[in-house]
Coordinates of C-alpha atoms and ligand atoms in Angstrom, one line a residue:
X10 CA -11.3 22.7 32.7
X11 CA -8.8 23.8 35.3
X12 CA -9.0 27.4 36.3
X13 CA -6.0 29.6 35.4
X14 CA -4.7 29.4 39.0
X15 CA -4.5 25.6 38.8
X16 CA -2.4 25.7 35.6
X17 CA 1.3 25.1 35.9
X18 CA 3.4 28.3 35.4
X19 CA 6.6 27.7 33.4
X20 CA 9.4 30.0 32.4
X21 CA 11.3 29.1 29.3
X22 CA 14.5 30.7 28.1
X23 CA 15.5 31.2 24.5
X24 CA 17.2 33.6 22.2
X25 CA 15.9 37.2 22.5
X26 CA 15.5 38.2 18.8
X27 CA 12.9 41.0 18.8
X28 CA 12.4 43.3 21.7
X29 CA 9.2 44.2 23.5
X30 CA 6.6 42.5 25.7
X31 CA 3.6 40.6 24.4
X32 CA 0.9 39.3 26.6
X33 CA -1.9 37.1 25.1
X34 CA -3.3 33.7 24.2
X35 CA -1.1 31.1 22.5
X36 CA -1.9 29.8 19.1
X37 CA -0.2 26.6 18.2
X38 CA 0.8 26.9 14.6
X39 CA 1.4 23.6 12.8
X40 CA 1.9 23.8 9.1
X41 CA 0.6 20.3 8.7
X42 CA -2.7 20.9 10.4
X43 CA -5.6 22.8 9.0
X44 CA -5.5 26.3 10.3
X45 CA -8.6 27.4 12.1
X46 CA -10.1 30.6 13.3
X47 CA -11.5 31.3 16.7
X48 CA -14.9 32.9 17.0
X49 CA -16.8 33.4 20.2
X50 CA -20.4 32.2 20.2
X51 CA -21.9 35.2 21.9
X52 CA -25.5 33.9 21.4
X53 CA -26.2 30.8 23.5
X54 CA -28.5 29.4 20.8
X55 CA -25.5 29.1 18.5
X56 CA -23.8 26.7 20.9
X57 CA -26.2 23.8 20.2
X58 CA -26.0 24.6 16.5
X59 CA -22.2 24.4 16.8
X60 CA -22.4 21.0 18.6
X61 CA -24.6 19.7 15.9
X62 CA -22.2 20.9 13.3
X63 CA -19.4 19.1 15.1
X64 CA -21.3 15.8 15.4
X65 CA -22.3 16.0 11.7
X66 CA -18.8 16.4 10.6
X67 CA -17.7 13.5 12.8
X68 CA -20.4 11.3 11.2
X69 CA -19.3 12.5 7.8
X70 CA -15.6 11.7 8.6
X71 CA -16.5 8.2 9.7
X72 CA -18.5 7.6 6.5
X73 CA -15.6 8.8 4.4
X74 CA -13.1 6.7 6.1
X75 CA -15.3 3.6 5.8
X76 CA -15.7 4.4 2.1
X77 CA -11.9 4.7 1.7
X78 CA -11.5 1.4 3.5
X79 CA -14.0 -0.3 1.3
X80 CA -12.4 0.9 -1.9
X81 CA -8.9 0.1 -0.8
X82 CA -10.0 -3.3 0.5
X83 CA -11.0 -4.3 -2.9
X84 CA -7.5 -3.7 -4.3
X85 CA -5.5 -6.8 -4.7
X86 CA -2.7 -7.3 -2.3
X87 CA -4.0 -4.8 0.3
X88 CA -4.0 -6.0 3.8
X89 CA -6.9 -5.2 6.1
X90 CA -6.5 -1.5 6.7
X91 CA -6.1 -1.5 10.5
X92 CA -4.9 2.0 10.4
X93 CA -8.2 3.2 9.0
X94 CA -10.0 1.2 11.7
X95 CA -7.9 3.0 14.3
X96 CA -8.9 6.4 12.8
X97 CA -12.5 5.4 12.7
X98 CA -12.3 4.2 16.3
X99 CA -10.8 7.5 17.4
X100 CA -13.6 9.4 15.7
X101 CA -16.0 7.4 17.8
X102 CA -14.1 7.7 21.0
X103 CA -16.4 9.0 23.7
X104 CA -13.8 10.9 25.7
X105 CA -12.7 12.8 22.6
X106 CA -16.2 13.7 21.6
X107 CA -17.1 14.8 25.1
X108 CA -14.0 16.8 25.3
X109 CA -14.8 18.8 22.2
X110 CA -18.5 19.3 23.1
X111 CA -17.4 20.5 26.6
X112 CA -15.1 23.0 25.1
X113 CA -17.8 24.4 22.8
X114 CA -20.4 24.5 25.6
X115 CA -18.2 25.9 28.5
X116 CA -16.0 28.2 26.5
X117 CA -18.5 29.3 23.8
X118 CA -16.0 28.7 21.0
X119 CA -16.6 27.4 17.5
X120 CA -16.3 23.7 16.7
X121 CA -13.0 24.1 14.8
X122 CA -11.3 25.8 17.7
X123 CA -12.6 23.2 20.2
X124 CA -11.3 20.3 18.0
X125 CA -8.0 22.1 17.8
X126 CA -7.9 22.4 21.6
X127 CA -8.7 18.8 22.1
X128 CA -5.9 17.7 19.7
X129 CA -3.5 19.9 21.6
X130 CA -4.6 18.3 24.8
X131 CA -3.9 14.8 23.4
X132 CA -0.5 16.1 22.2
X133 CA 0.4 17.0 25.7
X134 CA -0.6 13.5 27.0
X135 CA 1.3 11.7 24.2
X136 CA 4.4 13.8 24.6
X137 CA 4.7 12.4 28.1
X138 CA 4.7 8.8 27.0
X139 CA 8.1 7.1 27.2
X140 CA 7.6 4.5 24.5
X141 CA 8.5 6.1 21.2
X142 CA 6.2 4.0 19.2
X143 CA 3.1 4.9 21.2
X144 CA 4.2 8.5 21.3
X145 CA 4.3 8.4 17.5
X146 CA 0.7 7.3 17.5
X147 CA -0.3 10.9 18.2
X148 CA -0.2 11.3 14.4
X149 CA -3.3 9.1 14.2
X150 CA -5.2 11.5 16.5
X151 CA -3.9 14.4 14.4
X152 CA -5.1 12.7 11.2
X153 CA -8.6 12.0 12.7
X154 CA -8.8 15.6 13.9
X155 CA -7.8 16.9 10.5
X156 CA -10.5 14.9 8.9
X157 CA -13.1 16.5 11.1
X158 CA -11.7 19.9 10.5
X159 CA -11.9 19.4 6.7
X160 CA -15.5 18.4 7.1
X161 CA -16.2 21.5 9.2
X162 CA -15.0 23.4 6.2
X163 CA -12.1 24.5 8.3
X164 CA -9.4 23.9 5.8
X165 CA -8.9 27.5 5.1
X166 CA -6.2 29.4 3.3
X167 CA -5.8 31.7 6.2
X168 CA -2.8 30.7 8.3
X169 CA -3.9 32.4 11.5
X170 CA -7.1 32.6 13.5
X171 CA -9.2 35.7 13.2
X172 CA -9.2 36.7 16.8
X173 CA -10.1 40.1 18.0
X174 CA -7.2 40.5 20.3
X175 CA -4.4 38.8 18.3
X176 CA -2.4 35.7 19.3
X177 CA 1.1 34.7 20.3
X178 CA 2.3 32.2 17.6
X179 CA 3.9 29.1 19.0
X180 CA 5.6 26.8 16.5
X181 CA 8.3 24.2 16.1
X182 CA 9.6 26.1 13.1
X183 CA 8.4 28.9 10.8
X184 CA 9.4 29.3 7.2
X185 CA 9.2 32.6 5.5
X186 CA 6.3 31.2 3.6
X187 CA 4.5 30.5 6.8
X188 CA 4.9 34.1 8.1
X189 CA 4.0 35.5 4.8
X190 CA 0.7 33.6 4.9
X191 CA -0.2 34.9 8.4
X192 CA -2.4 37.8 9.0
X193 CA 0.5 39.5 10.5
X194 CA -1.5 42.2 12.2
X195 CA -3.0 39.4 14.3
X196 CA 0.4 38.3 15.6
X197 CA 1.3 39.8 18.9
X198 CA 4.4 37.7 19.4
X199 CA 6.4 34.7 18.3
X200 CA 7.8 31.9 20.5
X201 CA 9.5 29.2 18.3
X202 CA 11.6 26.1 19.0
X203 CA 14.1 26.7 16.2
X204 CA 16.1 29.7 15.0
X205 CA 18.4 32.4 16.3
X206 CA 19.1 36.1 15.9
X207 CA 19.6 36.1 12.2
X208 CA 17.0 33.5 11.1
X209 CA 14.3 35.0 9.0
X210 CA 11.5 34.8 11.5
X211 CA 13.8 37.0 13.7
X212 CA 14.3 39.4 10.9
X213 CA 10.6 39.6 10.1
X214 CA 9.7 40.0 13.7
X215 CA 12.1 42.8 14.3
X216 CA 11.1 44.7 11.2
X217 CA 7.5 44.5 12.1
X218 CA 8.2 45.3 15.7
X219 CA 6.7 42.0 17.0
X220 CA 8.3 40.7 20.2
X221 CA 9.9 37.3 19.6
X222 CA 11.9 34.6 21.3
X223 CA 13.4 31.8 19.2
X224 CA 15.6 28.8 19.9
X225 CA 13.3 27.6 22.7
X226 CA 13.8 24.0 21.6
X227 CA 10.6 22.5 23.1
X228 CA 8.0 25.2 23.5
X229 CA 5.8 23.8 20.7
X230 CA 5.5 20.7 22.8
X231 CA 4.7 22.3 26.1
X232 CA 2.3 25.1 25.1
X233 CA -1.2 24.5 23.8
X234 CA -3.6 26.8 21.9
X235 CA -5.3 29.1 24.3
X236 CA -2.7 28.9 27.1
X237 CA -1.9 32.3 28.5
X238 CA 1.6 33.4 27.5
X239 CA 3.9 36.3 28.1
X240 CA 6.8 37.0 25.8
X241 CA 9.7 39.2 26.8
X242 CA 11.5 39.6 23.5
X243 CA 14.2 41.8 25.1
X244 CA 15.2 39.2 27.8
X245 CA 14.5 36.1 25.7
X246 CA 11.9 34.8 28.2
X247 CA 8.6 33.1 27.7
X248 CA 6.2 32.7 30.6
X249 CA 3.5 30.2 30.2
X250 CA 0.4 30.5 32.4
X251 CA 1.7 33.3 34.5
X252 CA 0.5 33.8 38.0
X253 CA -1.4 37.1 38.6
X254 CA 1.6 38.8 40.2
X255 CA 3.8 38.0 37.2
X256 CA 1.1 39.2 34.9
X257 CA 1.0 42.6 36.7
X258 CA 4.7 42.9 36.6
X259 CA 4.9 42.3 32.9
X260 CA 2.0 44.6 32.1
X261 CA 4.0 47.3 33.9
X262 CA 7.1 46.3 31.9
X263 CA 5.1 46.5 28.7
X264 CA 4.0 50.1 29.5
X265 CA 7.6 51.0 30.4
X266 CA 8.8 49.6 27.1
X267 CA 6.3 51.7 25.2
X268 CA 7.4 54.8 27.1
X269 CA 11.1 54.2 26.4
X270 CA 10.3 53.7 22.7
X271 CA 8.4 57.0 22.6
X272 CA 11.4 58.7 24.3
X273 CA 13.9 57.2 21.8
X274 CA 11.8 58.3 18.8
X275 CA 12.0 62.0 20.0
X276 CA 15.4 62.6 18.3
X277 CA 15.4 59.8 15.8
X278 CA 15.4 62.0 12.8
X279 CA 18.5 63.9 13.8
X280 CA 21.5 63.0 11.5
X281 CA 24.1 60.4 12.6
X282 CA 27.2 62.6 12.7
X283 CA 29.9 62.1 15.2
X284 CA 31.3 64.9 17.4
X285 CA 34.3 65.2 15.0
X286 CA 32.1 65.5 12.0
X287 CA 32.1 62.0 10.5
X288 CA 28.6 61.3 9.0
X289 CA 27.3 57.8 8.8
X290 CA 24.3 57.2 6.4
X291 CA 21.6 55.2 8.2
X292 CA 19.7 52.7 6.1
X293 CA 16.7 50.6 7.0
X294 CA 16.3 46.9 6.2
X295 CA 12.8 46.0 5.0
X296 CA 11.1 42.9 3.8
X297 CA 7.7 44.4 3.1
X298 CA 6.6 47.8 1.6
X299 CA 4.4 48.2 4.7
X300 CA 7.5 48.8 6.8
X301 CA 8.3 52.1 5.0
X302 CA 6.4 54.3 7.5
X303 CA 8.2 52.6 10.4
X304 CA 11.6 53.2 8.6
X305 CA 10.7 56.9 8.4
X306 CA 9.5 57.4 12.0
X307 CA 12.6 55.6 13.3
X308 CA 14.9 57.9 11.5
X309 CA 16.2 56.1 8.5
X310 CA 17.9 58.2 5.8
X311 CA 17.2 55.6 3.1
X312 CA 16.4 52.0 2.5
X313 CA 19.7 50.1 2.8
X314 CA 18.3 46.7 2.0
X315 CA 15.0 45.7 0.5
X316 CA 14.8 41.9 0.7
X317 CA 12.7 41.3 -2.4
X318 CA 12.4 37.6 -2.0
X319 CA 9.2 38.1 0.0
X320 CA 7.6 39.1 -3.3
X321 CA 8.0 35.5 -4.5
X322 CA 6.7 33.7 -1.5
X323 CA 3.2 32.5 -1.0
X324 CA 1.8 33.0 -4.4
X325 CA 0.7 30.7 -7.2
X326 CA 2.3 32.7 -10.0
X327 CA 5.7 34.3 -10.2
X328 CA 5.5 38.1 -9.8
X329 CA 5.3 40.0 -13.1
X330 CA 7.5 42.9 -14.1
X331 CA 4.5 45.2 -13.2
X332 CA 4.1 43.5 -9.8
X333 CA 7.7 44.3 -9.1
X334 CA 7.5 47.8 -10.4
X335 CA 4.4 48.6 -8.3
X336 CA 6.3 47.6 -5.2
X337 CA 9.5 49.4 -6.1
X338 CA 7.7 52.6 -6.9
X339 CA 6.1 52.5 -3.5
X340 CA 9.5 52.3 -1.8
X341 CA 10.3 55.6 -3.4
X342 CA 7.2 57.4 -2.2
X343 CA 8.6 58.4 1.2
X344 CA 10.1 61.8 0.6
X345 CA 12.5 61.8 3.5
X346 CA 14.2 58.6 2.3
X347 CA 17.1 59.6 0.1
X348 CA 17.8 56.3 -1.5
X349 CA 16.5 52.8 -1.9
X350 CA 18.8 49.8 -2.3
X351 CA 16.8 47.0 -3.9
X352 CA 18.5 43.6 -3.5
X353 CA 17.8 41.1 -6.3
X354 CA 16.2 38.0 -5.2
X355 CA 18.0 35.9 -2.6
X356 CA 15.9 32.8 -2.8
X357 CA 17.3 29.5 -1.4
X358 CA 19.1 28.9 1.8
X359 CA 16.7 29.4 4.7
X360 CA 14.6 31.7 2.6
X361 CA 12.4 29.4 0.5
X362 CA 12.8 25.9 1.8
X363 CA 9.1 25.3 1.9
X364 CA 8.7 25.6 -1.9
X365 CA 8.5 22.2 -3.5
X366 CA 9.3 23.7 -6.9
X367 CA 12.9 24.3 -5.7
X368 CA 14.8 21.1 -5.4
X369 CA 15.5 20.1 -1.8
X370 CA 19.2 20.4 -1.3
X371 CA 21.3 18.7 1.3
X372 CA 23.0 22.0 2.2
X373 CA 20.8 24.8 1.0
X374 CA 22.8 27.5 2.6
X375 CA 25.6 26.7 0.2
X376 CA 23.4 25.6 -2.6
X377 CA 21.7 27.1 -5.6
X378 CA 20.6 30.4 -4.0
X379 CA 20.6 34.1 -4.7
X380 CA 22.8 35.2 -7.7
X381 CA 23.5 31.5 -8.5
X382 CA 19.9 30.8 -9.0
X383 CA 19.3 34.1 -10.9
X384 CA 22.1 33.3 -13.4
X385 CA 20.7 29.8 -13.9
X386 CA 17.1 31.1 -14.3
X387 CA 18.0 34.1 -16.4
X388 CA 14.4 34.9 -17.4
X389 CA 13.3 35.1 -13.8
X390 CA 16.2 37.4 -13.1
X391 CA 15.4 39.6 -16.1
X392 CA 11.8 40.3 -15.0
X393 CA 13.0 41.7 -11.7
X394 CA 16.0 43.6 -13.2
X395 CA 13.8 45.3 -15.8
X396 CA 11.4 46.4 -13.0
X397 CA 14.3 47.8 -10.9
X398 CA 15.7 49.7 -13.9
X399 CA 12.3 51.2 -14.6
X400 CA 11.9 52.1 -10.9
X401 CA 15.2 53.9 -11.2
X402 CA 13.6 56.5 -13.5
X403 CA 11.6 57.7 -10.5
X404 CA 14.3 58.2 -7.9
X405 CA 17.6 57.2 -6.4
X406 CA 17.6 53.4 -6.7
X407 CA 20.6 51.2 -6.1
X408 CA 20.9 47.6 -7.3
X409 CA 22.4 45.1 -4.8
X410 CA 23.4 41.6 -5.9
X411 CA 23.5 39.0 -3.1
X412 CA 25.9 36.0 -2.5
X413 CA 28.5 37.0 -5.0
X414 CA 31.5 34.6 -4.7
X415 CA 33.5 35.4 -7.7
X416 CA 34.0 38.1 -10.3
X417 CA 32.3 36.2 -13.1
X418 CA 29.0 36.5 -11.4
X419 CA 29.0 40.3 -11.2
X420 CA 30.3 40.6 -14.8
X421 CA 27.5 38.3 -15.9
X422 CA 24.9 40.3 -13.9
X423 CA 26.1 43.5 -15.4
X424 CA 26.0 42.1 -18.9
X425 CA 22.4 41.2 -18.4
X426 CA 21.7 44.7 -17.0
X427 CA 23.3 46.4 -20.0
X428 CA 21.2 44.3 -22.3
X429 CA 18.1 45.2 -20.5
X430 CA 19.0 48.9 -20.6
X431 CA 19.3 48.7 -24.3
X432 CA 15.9 46.9 -24.6
X433 CA 14.2 49.5 -22.5
X434 CA 15.8 52.3 -24.5
X435 CA 14.7 50.6 -27.8
X436 CA 11.2 50.3 -26.4
X437 CA 11.3 53.9 -25.3
X438 CA 10.4 52.9 -21.7
X439 CA 11.9 55.3 -19.1
X440 CA 14.6 53.7 -17.0
X441 CA 17.2 54.9 -14.5
X442 CA 20.6 55.8 -16.0
X443 CA 23.9 54.9 -14.4
X444 CA 22.2 53.4 -11.4
X445 CA 24.7 52.3 -8.8
X446 CA 25.3 48.5 -8.8
X447 CA 26.7 47.0 -5.7
X448 CA 27.3 43.6 -4.2
X449 CA 26.7 42.0 -0.9
X450 CA 30.0 40.9 0.6
X451 CA 28.8 37.8 2.5
X452 CA 30.9 34.9 1.1
X453 CA 34.5 34.7 2.4
X454 CA 35.9 34.4 -1.2
X455 CA 34.5 37.8 -2.0
X456 CA 36.4 39.3 0.9
X457 CA 39.6 37.8 -0.3
X458 CA 39.2 39.3 -3.7
X459 CA 37.5 42.5 -2.5
X460 CA 40.1 44.7 -4.2
X461 CA 39.3 43.1 -7.6
X462 CA 35.5 43.2 -7.0
X463 CA 35.7 46.9 -6.0
X464 CA 36.9 47.7 -9.5
X465 CA 33.7 46.2 -10.9
X466 CA 31.0 47.7 -8.7
X467 CA 29.8 51.0 -7.3
X468 CA 29.4 50.0 -3.6
X469 CA 29.8 47.1 -1.2
X470 CA 27.3 46.0 1.5
X471 CA 28.6 43.6 4.1
X472 CA 26.1 40.9 4.9
X473 CA 27.4 39.8 8.3
X474 CA 24.6 37.2 8.8
X475 CA 25.9 35.1 6.0
X476 CA 29.6 36.2 6.2
X477 CA 29.8 35.0 9.8
X478 CA 28.0 31.8 8.9
X479 CA 30.4 30.9 6.2
X480 CA 33.6 32.2 7.8
X481 CA 33.0 30.5 11.1
X482 CA 31.2 27.5 9.6
X483 CA 28.0 28.0 11.7
X484 CA 24.6 27.3 10.2
X485 CA 22.7 30.5 11.0
X486 CA 19.5 28.7 11.7
X487 CA 20.8 25.9 13.8
X488 CA 20.3 26.8 17.4
X489 CA 22.7 24.1 18.6
X490 CA 25.7 26.0 17.2
X491 CA 24.4 29.5 17.8
X492 CA 26.7 29.9 20.8
X493 CA 29.6 30.0 18.2
X494 CA 28.0 32.8 16.2
X495 CA 30.3 35.6 17.2
X496 CA 30.5 39.0 15.4
X497 CA 33.5 39.9 17.6
X498 CA 35.5 36.9 16.5
X499 CA 38.8 38.4 15.4
X500 CA 38.5 36.6 12.1
X501 CA 35.2 38.4 11.5
X502 CA 36.7 41.7 12.4
X503 CA 39.6 41.2 10.1
X504 CA 37.3 40.3 7.3
X505 CA 35.3 43.5 7.8
X506 CA 38.5 45.6 7.9
X507 CA 39.7 44.0 4.7
X508 CA 36.5 44.8 2.9
X509 CA 36.3 48.4 4.1
X510 CA 39.9 49.1 3.3
X511 CA 39.6 47.5 -0.2
X512 CA 36.4 49.5 -0.9
X513 CA 37.9 52.8 0.2
X514 CA 41.2 52.2 -1.6
X515 CA 39.1 51.9 -4.8
X516 CA 37.0 54.9 -3.9
X517 CA 33.7 53.2 -3.3
X518 CA 31.5 53.4 -0.3
X519 CA 31.1 50.4 2.0
X520 CA 27.8 49.7 3.9
X521 CA 26.9 47.0 6.3
X522 CA 23.4 45.5 6.3
X523 CA 23.7 42.3 8.4
X524 CA 22.3 42.2 11.9
X525 CA 25.6 43.3 13.4
X526 CA 25.0 46.8 12.0
X527 CA 21.9 47.3 14.2
X528 CA 23.3 46.1 17.5
X529 CA 24.4 49.1 19.5
X530 CA 27.1 47.0 21.1
X531 CA 29.1 47.1 17.9
X532 CA 28.4 50.7 16.8
X533 CA 31.7 52.1 18.0
X534 CA 33.7 49.2 16.6
X535 CA 32.0 49.7 13.2
X536 CA 32.6 53.4 13.4
X537 CA 36.3 52.7 14.0
X538 CA 36.4 50.8 10.6
X539 CA 35.1 53.9 8.9
X540 CA 32.0 52.2 7.4
X541 CA 30.0 54.7 5.4
X542 CA 26.5 53.3 5.9
X543 CA 24.9 51.1 8.5
X544 CA 21.6 49.5 7.5
X545 CA 19.4 47.8 10.1
X546 CA 15.9 47.0 11.3
X547 CA 13.9 50.2 12.1
X548 CA 13.7 49.6 15.8
X549 CA 17.5 49.7 16.1
X550 CA 18.0 53.0 14.4
X551 CA 17.4 55.5 17.2
X552 CA 19.8 53.9 19.6
X553 CA 22.5 53.4 17.1
X554 CA 22.2 57.0 15.9
X555 CA 22.4 58.3 19.5
X556 CA 25.6 56.4 20.1
X557 CA 27.1 57.8 16.8
X558 CA 26.1 61.4 17.8
X559 CA 27.6 61.0 21.3
X560 CA 31.0 59.7 20.1
X561 CA 33.9 60.7 17.9
X562 CA 35.6 58.7 15.2
X563 CA 38.9 59.3 17.0
X564 CA 37.5 57.5 20.0
X565 CA 36.1 54.7 17.8
X566 CA 39.5 54.2 16.1
X567 CA 41.2 54.0 19.5
X568 CA 38.7 51.4 20.7
X569 CA 39.3 49.4 17.6
X570 CA 43.0 49.5 18.0
X571 CA 42.6 48.0 21.4
X572 CA 40.2 45.4 20.0
X573 CA 42.8 44.3 17.5
X574 CA 45.4 43.9 20.1
X575 CA 43.4 40.9 21.4
X576 CA 43.5 37.5 19.7
X577 CA 40.2 36.0 20.8
X578 CA 36.6 36.8 21.1
X579 CA 36.7 35.8 24.7
X580 CA 38.9 38.8 25.4
X581 CA 37.3 41.2 22.9
X582 CA 33.7 40.6 24.0
X583 CA 34.1 41.5 27.7
X584 CA 36.2 44.5 26.8
X585 CA 33.7 45.9 24.3
X586 CA 30.7 45.1 26.5
X587 CA 32.3 46.8 29.5
X588 CA 33.4 49.8 27.5
X589 CA 30.0 50.3 25.8
X590 CA 28.0 49.8 29.0
X591 CA 30.0 52.3 30.9
X592 CA 30.2 54.8 28.1
X593 CA 26.5 54.6 27.0
X594 CA 24.6 53.3 30.1
X595 CA 21.3 54.5 28.8
X596 CA 21.7 52.4 25.6
X597 CA 22.2 49.2 27.6
X598 CA 19.7 49.1 30.4
X599 CA 20.4 46.4 32.9
X600 CA 17.9 43.6 32.3
X601 CA 15.5 43.0 35.2
X602 CA 15.6 39.3 36.0
Ligands
PEP51 C1 23.3 39.0 5.5 O1 23.5 37.9 5.1 O2 23.9 39.6 6.4 C2 22.1 39.8 4.9 C3 21.9 41.0 5.2 O3 21.3 39.1 4.1 P1 20.2 38.0 4.6 O4 20.1 38.1 6.1 O5 19.0 38.4 3.9 O6 20.8 36.7 4.1
MG52 MG1 22.7 37.1 3.3

């Protein structure tokens, strides 16, 4: 093994999606591979036991593959199974066996972890091979390794190693199901090839306050399990095998970050009212009930968006009405939160692609997702709606319907709601009365008919993540077009203005719950529109509130007027950035390079 000093230091740049500094060991997450835990063999005697366990599982793997070969060989028409011979050969390969036993002996780690490290090492070697065919042969090594892991009993449900100090998850891609499976308290940071600011890993990372850098393109190929990694989730940097000086610098940065955070929290609970008396309700976006305390400490007035789809992920059975209800009741337990907006399930798109039960669609973002799926699978929808109605008996609960593209969808949803209300009344089950029903405005067609929609519902919530995606035709999880993702595009700004104006003309409040709402750069622009509620990830709240308190709506309107005098984002962005940085320098610290 090379010492740390000999290892190559690399700095990778990606999209900064969740702020903070994480310093730790890499864990290469690969959905296809068996996930293994690391444990240290503190007692030397255990090492020889571990080596024996490894050798036994190799022997068992060879036996099994031979048996498979024998059985298949008897089938008519089967060619000699060279591929199995290759796997058997690999299992007997001296350098592989020595590599694993050396890891166990010198590092005092369990056999599963050592196998995993050896596979990663081979991955590194194969990645360098020019010939595509030979490079592809890495899958044989993976297969052989998996066979051993299975025999070690390593094929565990747990999708993350149980390490004392936590890990930095490195992956090509993570689905919501992957993150839901992880022991999230073990994750110190995320560094992922795919994704951008609004992909779901980003959203989960932010809401759980885990530093994350996405869109790194090739990090999963260059970092191995156990490499030392630093993530700077504020600057979008990942440093692999840092030298000691870098390490010191980032440890200091990490302490500074914690200090700033403490300072920001000091006035987080003060209301968001401008100098000229315009009050903005501040909501928090959550995916998990566990985030409620963070919402409270960061100063949320209510829950502006509860993304309930996470209740459906990573379970064998669909959640029952009681499962839903138990969760929704817990949302209402924090006394300082004045309301809870529960969004009905928004499965599909980038939110459930790992579930084989849902048909794979060519274009899932525009496919059978959210309200479309709910109206198709009415029984599934009803289970959730009944639970939301019942939760409404215990507090101020709002219902929010995602992905509405036409008036029929909301009418249909309301018809089902009315039916369920009647059922509950008949069954003498307490339910909320006259609960506000709102829709997400995230499909351009909904903006165009916002005046008509406003007559059907009690509030709007603008979902800029999807609205920008659809309006500018940019796949929100495709990092290759993320440079086009522009909240300050004049088209986006006009859409927002249209929605706010239509809502206000009809006398209903308009919220925004997309990521744009939580970026302090846009706070004054949004204030200028007269938006009633901004809902965001908990971390963003204190800064946005400070900006609102330090400004007036008059100033915001003036800024917006100027913004609308420009016809391109390339004029608007520098103007807004410059204005905001000068006006609120403490909210936009200059990044240290
Ligand atoms: C949005 O689209 O802006 C939104 C808030 O919903 P999601 O990110 O869950 O699609
Ligand atoms: Mg959306």
